[in-house]
Short mmCIF file of N, CA, C and O in Angstrom, two decimals:
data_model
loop_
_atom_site.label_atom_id
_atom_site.label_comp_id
_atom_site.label_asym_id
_atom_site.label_seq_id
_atom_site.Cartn_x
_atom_site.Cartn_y
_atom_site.Cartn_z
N UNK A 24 -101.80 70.30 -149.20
CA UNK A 24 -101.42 71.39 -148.32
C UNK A 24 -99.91 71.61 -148.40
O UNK A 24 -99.41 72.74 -148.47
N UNK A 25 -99.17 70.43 -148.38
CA UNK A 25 -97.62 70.95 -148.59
C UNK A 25 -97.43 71.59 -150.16
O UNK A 25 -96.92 72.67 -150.47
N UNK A 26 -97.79 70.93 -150.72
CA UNK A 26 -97.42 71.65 -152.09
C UNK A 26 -97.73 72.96 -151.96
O UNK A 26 -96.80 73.73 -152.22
N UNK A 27 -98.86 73.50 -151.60
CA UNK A 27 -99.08 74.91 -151.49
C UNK A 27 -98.11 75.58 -150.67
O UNK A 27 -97.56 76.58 -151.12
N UNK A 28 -97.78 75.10 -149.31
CA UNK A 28 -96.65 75.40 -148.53
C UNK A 28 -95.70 75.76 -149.30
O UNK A 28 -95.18 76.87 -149.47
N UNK A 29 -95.50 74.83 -149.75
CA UNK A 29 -93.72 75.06 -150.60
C UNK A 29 -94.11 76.14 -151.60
O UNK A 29 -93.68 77.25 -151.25
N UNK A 30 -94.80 76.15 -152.73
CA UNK A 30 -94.84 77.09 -153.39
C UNK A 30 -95.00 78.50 -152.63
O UNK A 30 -94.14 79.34 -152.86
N UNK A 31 -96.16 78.83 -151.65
CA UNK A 31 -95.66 79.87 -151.05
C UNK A 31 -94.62 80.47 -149.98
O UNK A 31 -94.83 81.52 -149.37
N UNK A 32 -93.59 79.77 -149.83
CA UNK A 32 -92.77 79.69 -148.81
C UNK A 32 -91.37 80.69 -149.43
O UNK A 32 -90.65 80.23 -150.32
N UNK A 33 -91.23 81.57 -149.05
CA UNK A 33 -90.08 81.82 -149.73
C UNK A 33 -88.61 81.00 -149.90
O UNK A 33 -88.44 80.11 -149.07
N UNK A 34 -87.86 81.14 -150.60
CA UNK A 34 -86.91 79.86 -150.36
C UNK A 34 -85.87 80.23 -149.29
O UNK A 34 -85.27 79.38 -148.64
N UNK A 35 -85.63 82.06 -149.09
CA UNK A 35 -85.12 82.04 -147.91
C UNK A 35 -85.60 82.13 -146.33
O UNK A 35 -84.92 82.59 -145.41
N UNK A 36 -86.56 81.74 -146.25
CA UNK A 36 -87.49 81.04 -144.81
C UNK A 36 -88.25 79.43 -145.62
O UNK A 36 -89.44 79.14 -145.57
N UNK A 37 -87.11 78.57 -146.32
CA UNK A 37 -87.79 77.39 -146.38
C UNK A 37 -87.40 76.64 -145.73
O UNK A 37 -87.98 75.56 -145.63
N UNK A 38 -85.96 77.01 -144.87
CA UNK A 38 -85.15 75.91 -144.22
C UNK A 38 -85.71 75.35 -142.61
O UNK A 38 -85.47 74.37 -141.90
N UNK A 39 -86.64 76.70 -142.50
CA UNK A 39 -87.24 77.09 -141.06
C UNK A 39 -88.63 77.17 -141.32
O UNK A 39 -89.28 77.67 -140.41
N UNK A 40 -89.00 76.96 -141.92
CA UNK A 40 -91.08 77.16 -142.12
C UNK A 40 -91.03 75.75 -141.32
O UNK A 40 -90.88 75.83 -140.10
N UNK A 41 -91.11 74.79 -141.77
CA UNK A 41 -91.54 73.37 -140.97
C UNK A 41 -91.54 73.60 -139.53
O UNK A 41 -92.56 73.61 -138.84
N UNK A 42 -89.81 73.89 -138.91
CA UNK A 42 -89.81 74.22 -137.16
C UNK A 42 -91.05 75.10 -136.97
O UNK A 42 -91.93 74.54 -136.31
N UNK A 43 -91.39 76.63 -137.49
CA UNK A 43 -92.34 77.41 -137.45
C UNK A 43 -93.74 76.94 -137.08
O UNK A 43 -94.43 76.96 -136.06
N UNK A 44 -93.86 76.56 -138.14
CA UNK A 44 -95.40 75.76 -138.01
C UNK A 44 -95.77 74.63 -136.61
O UNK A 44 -96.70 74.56 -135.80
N UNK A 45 -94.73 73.97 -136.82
CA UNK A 45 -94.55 73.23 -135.36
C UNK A 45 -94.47 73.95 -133.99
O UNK A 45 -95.06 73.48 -133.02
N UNK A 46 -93.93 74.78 -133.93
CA UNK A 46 -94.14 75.63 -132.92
C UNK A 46 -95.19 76.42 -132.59
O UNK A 46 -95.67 76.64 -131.48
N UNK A 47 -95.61 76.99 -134.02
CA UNK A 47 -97.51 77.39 -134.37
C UNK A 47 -97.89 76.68 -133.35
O UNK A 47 -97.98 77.07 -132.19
N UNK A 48 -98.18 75.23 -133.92
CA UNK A 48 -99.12 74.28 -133.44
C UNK A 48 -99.26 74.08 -132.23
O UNK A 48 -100.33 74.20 -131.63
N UNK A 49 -97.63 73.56 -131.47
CA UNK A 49 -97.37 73.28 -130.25
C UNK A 49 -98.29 74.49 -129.21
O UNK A 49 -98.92 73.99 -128.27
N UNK A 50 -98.33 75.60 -129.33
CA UNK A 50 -98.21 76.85 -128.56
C UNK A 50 -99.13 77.67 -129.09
O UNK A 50 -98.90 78.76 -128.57
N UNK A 51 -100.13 77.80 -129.91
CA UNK A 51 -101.13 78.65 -130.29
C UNK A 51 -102.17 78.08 -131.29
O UNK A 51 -103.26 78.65 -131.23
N UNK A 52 -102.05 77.00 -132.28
CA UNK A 52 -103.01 76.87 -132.71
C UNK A 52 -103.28 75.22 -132.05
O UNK A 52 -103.01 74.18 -132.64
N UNK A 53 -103.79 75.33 -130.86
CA UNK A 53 -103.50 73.76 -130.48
C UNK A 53 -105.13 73.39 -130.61
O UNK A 53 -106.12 74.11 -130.69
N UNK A 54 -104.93 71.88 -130.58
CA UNK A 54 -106.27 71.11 -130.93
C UNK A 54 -107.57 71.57 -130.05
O UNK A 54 -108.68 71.93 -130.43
N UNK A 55 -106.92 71.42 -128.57
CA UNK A 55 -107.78 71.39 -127.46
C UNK A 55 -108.58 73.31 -127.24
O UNK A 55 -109.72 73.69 -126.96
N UNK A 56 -107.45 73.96 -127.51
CA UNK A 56 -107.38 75.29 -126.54
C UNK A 56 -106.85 75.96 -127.13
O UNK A 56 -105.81 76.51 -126.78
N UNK A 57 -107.78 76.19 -128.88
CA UNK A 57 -106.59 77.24 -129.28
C UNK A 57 -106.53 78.50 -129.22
O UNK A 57 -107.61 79.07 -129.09
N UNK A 58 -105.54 79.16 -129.27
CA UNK A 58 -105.58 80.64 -128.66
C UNK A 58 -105.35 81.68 -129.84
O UNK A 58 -104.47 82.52 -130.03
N UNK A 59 -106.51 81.29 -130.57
CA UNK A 59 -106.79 82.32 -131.76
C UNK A 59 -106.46 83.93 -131.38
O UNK A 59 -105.62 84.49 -132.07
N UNK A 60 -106.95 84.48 -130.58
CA UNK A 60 -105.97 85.81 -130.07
C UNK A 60 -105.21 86.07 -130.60
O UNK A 60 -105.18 86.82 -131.58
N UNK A 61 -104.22 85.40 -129.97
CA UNK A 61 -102.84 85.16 -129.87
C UNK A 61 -102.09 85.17 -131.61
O UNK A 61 -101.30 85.97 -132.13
N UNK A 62 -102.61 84.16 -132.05
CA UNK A 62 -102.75 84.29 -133.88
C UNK A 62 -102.31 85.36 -134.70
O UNK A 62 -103.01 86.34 -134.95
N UNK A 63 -100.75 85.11 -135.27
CA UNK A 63 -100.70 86.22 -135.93
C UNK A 63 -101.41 86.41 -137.34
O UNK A 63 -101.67 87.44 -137.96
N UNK A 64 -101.64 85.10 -137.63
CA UNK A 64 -102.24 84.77 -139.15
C UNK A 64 -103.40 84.34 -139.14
O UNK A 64 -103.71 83.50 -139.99
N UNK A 65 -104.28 84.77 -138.25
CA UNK A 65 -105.56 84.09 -138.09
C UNK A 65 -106.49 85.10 -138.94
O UNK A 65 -107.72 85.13 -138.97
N UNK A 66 -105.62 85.89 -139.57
CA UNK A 66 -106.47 86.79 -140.84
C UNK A 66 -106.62 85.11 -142.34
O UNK A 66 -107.28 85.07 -143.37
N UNK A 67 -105.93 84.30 -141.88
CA UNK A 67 -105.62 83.87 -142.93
C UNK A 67 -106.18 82.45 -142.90
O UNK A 67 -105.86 81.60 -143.73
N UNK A 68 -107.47 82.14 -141.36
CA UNK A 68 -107.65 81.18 -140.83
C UNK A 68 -108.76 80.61 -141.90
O UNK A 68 -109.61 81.20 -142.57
N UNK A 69 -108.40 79.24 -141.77
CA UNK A 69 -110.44 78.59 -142.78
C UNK A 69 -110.85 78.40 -141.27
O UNK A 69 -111.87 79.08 -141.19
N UNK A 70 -110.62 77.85 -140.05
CA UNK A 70 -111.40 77.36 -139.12
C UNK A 70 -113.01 78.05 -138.69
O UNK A 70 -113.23 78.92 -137.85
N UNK A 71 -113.49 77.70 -139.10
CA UNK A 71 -115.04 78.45 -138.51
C UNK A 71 -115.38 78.83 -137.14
O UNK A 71 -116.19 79.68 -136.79
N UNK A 72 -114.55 77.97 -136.31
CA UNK A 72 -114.74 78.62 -134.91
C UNK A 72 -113.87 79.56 -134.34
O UNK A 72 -113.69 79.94 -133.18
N UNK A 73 -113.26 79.91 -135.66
CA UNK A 73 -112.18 81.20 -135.47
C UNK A 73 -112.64 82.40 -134.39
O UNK A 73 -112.05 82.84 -133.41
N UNK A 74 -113.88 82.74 -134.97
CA UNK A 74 -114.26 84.33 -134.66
C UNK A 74 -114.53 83.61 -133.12
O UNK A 74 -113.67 83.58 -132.24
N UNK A 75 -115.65 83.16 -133.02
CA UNK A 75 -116.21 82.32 -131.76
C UNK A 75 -114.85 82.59 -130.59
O UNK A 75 -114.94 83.07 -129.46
N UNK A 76 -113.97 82.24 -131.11
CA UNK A 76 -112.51 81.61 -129.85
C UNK A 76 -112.20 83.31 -129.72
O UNK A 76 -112.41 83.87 -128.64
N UNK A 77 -111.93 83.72 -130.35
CA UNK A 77 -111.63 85.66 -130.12
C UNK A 77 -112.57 86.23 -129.69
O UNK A 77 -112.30 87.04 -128.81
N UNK A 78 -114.18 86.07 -130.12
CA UNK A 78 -115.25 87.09 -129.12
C UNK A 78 -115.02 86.09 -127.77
O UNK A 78 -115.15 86.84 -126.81
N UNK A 79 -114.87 85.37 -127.51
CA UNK A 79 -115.21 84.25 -125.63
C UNK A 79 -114.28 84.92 -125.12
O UNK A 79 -114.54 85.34 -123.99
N UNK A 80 -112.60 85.35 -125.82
CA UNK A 80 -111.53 86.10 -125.05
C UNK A 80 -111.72 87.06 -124.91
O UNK A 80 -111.83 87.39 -123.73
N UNK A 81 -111.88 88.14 -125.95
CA UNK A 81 -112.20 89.31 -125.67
C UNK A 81 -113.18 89.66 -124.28
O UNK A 81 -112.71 90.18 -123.27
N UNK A 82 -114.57 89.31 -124.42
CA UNK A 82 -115.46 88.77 -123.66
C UNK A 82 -114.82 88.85 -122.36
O UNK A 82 -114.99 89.87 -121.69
N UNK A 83 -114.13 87.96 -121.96
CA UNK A 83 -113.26 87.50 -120.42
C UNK A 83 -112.30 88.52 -120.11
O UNK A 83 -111.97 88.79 -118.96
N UNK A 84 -111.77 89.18 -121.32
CA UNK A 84 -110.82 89.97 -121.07
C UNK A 84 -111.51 91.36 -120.16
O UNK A 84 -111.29 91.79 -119.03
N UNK A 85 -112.47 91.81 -121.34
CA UNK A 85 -113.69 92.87 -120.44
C UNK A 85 -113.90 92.85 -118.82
O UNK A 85 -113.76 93.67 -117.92
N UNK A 86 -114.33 91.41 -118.92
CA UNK A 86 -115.06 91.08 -117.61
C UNK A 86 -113.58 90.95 -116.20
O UNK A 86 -113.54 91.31 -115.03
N UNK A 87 -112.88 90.45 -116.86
CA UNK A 87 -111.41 90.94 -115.60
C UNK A 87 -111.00 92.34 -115.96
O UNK A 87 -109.81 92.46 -115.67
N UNK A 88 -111.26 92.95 -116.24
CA UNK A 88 -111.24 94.49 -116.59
C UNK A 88 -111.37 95.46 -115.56
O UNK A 88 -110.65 96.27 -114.97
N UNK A 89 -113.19 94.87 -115.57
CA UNK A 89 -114.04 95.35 -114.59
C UNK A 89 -113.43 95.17 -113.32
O UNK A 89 -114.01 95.53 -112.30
#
């Protein structure tokens, strides 16, 4: 996975991709509660319970709508 990182990383956002990702993690793609929504790159997700975590929000979002 890093090797791929680095090769696609441009070299002027390589000094800052690592903080990035860490902050990803910390705050949107977290283990427990992640907030796929929120996801700017979740076009770009492998996780399978991707879609799942966006229809349950959407879903809730509707229903406080109402």
């Amino acid at each position: 996975v890093e090797d791929a990182l680095v090769r696609n990383t441009p070299g002027e956002f390589a000094h800052d991709a690592h903080h990035w990702l860490i902050l990803h993690g910390r705050y949107v793609c977290k283990a427990v509660k992640p907030e796929c929504w929120r996801c700017t790159i979740s076009d770009l997700c492998e996780w399978p319970e991707r879609r799942k975590v966006i229809a349950r929000h959407q879903n809730q979002a509707r229903e406080l709508a109402r």
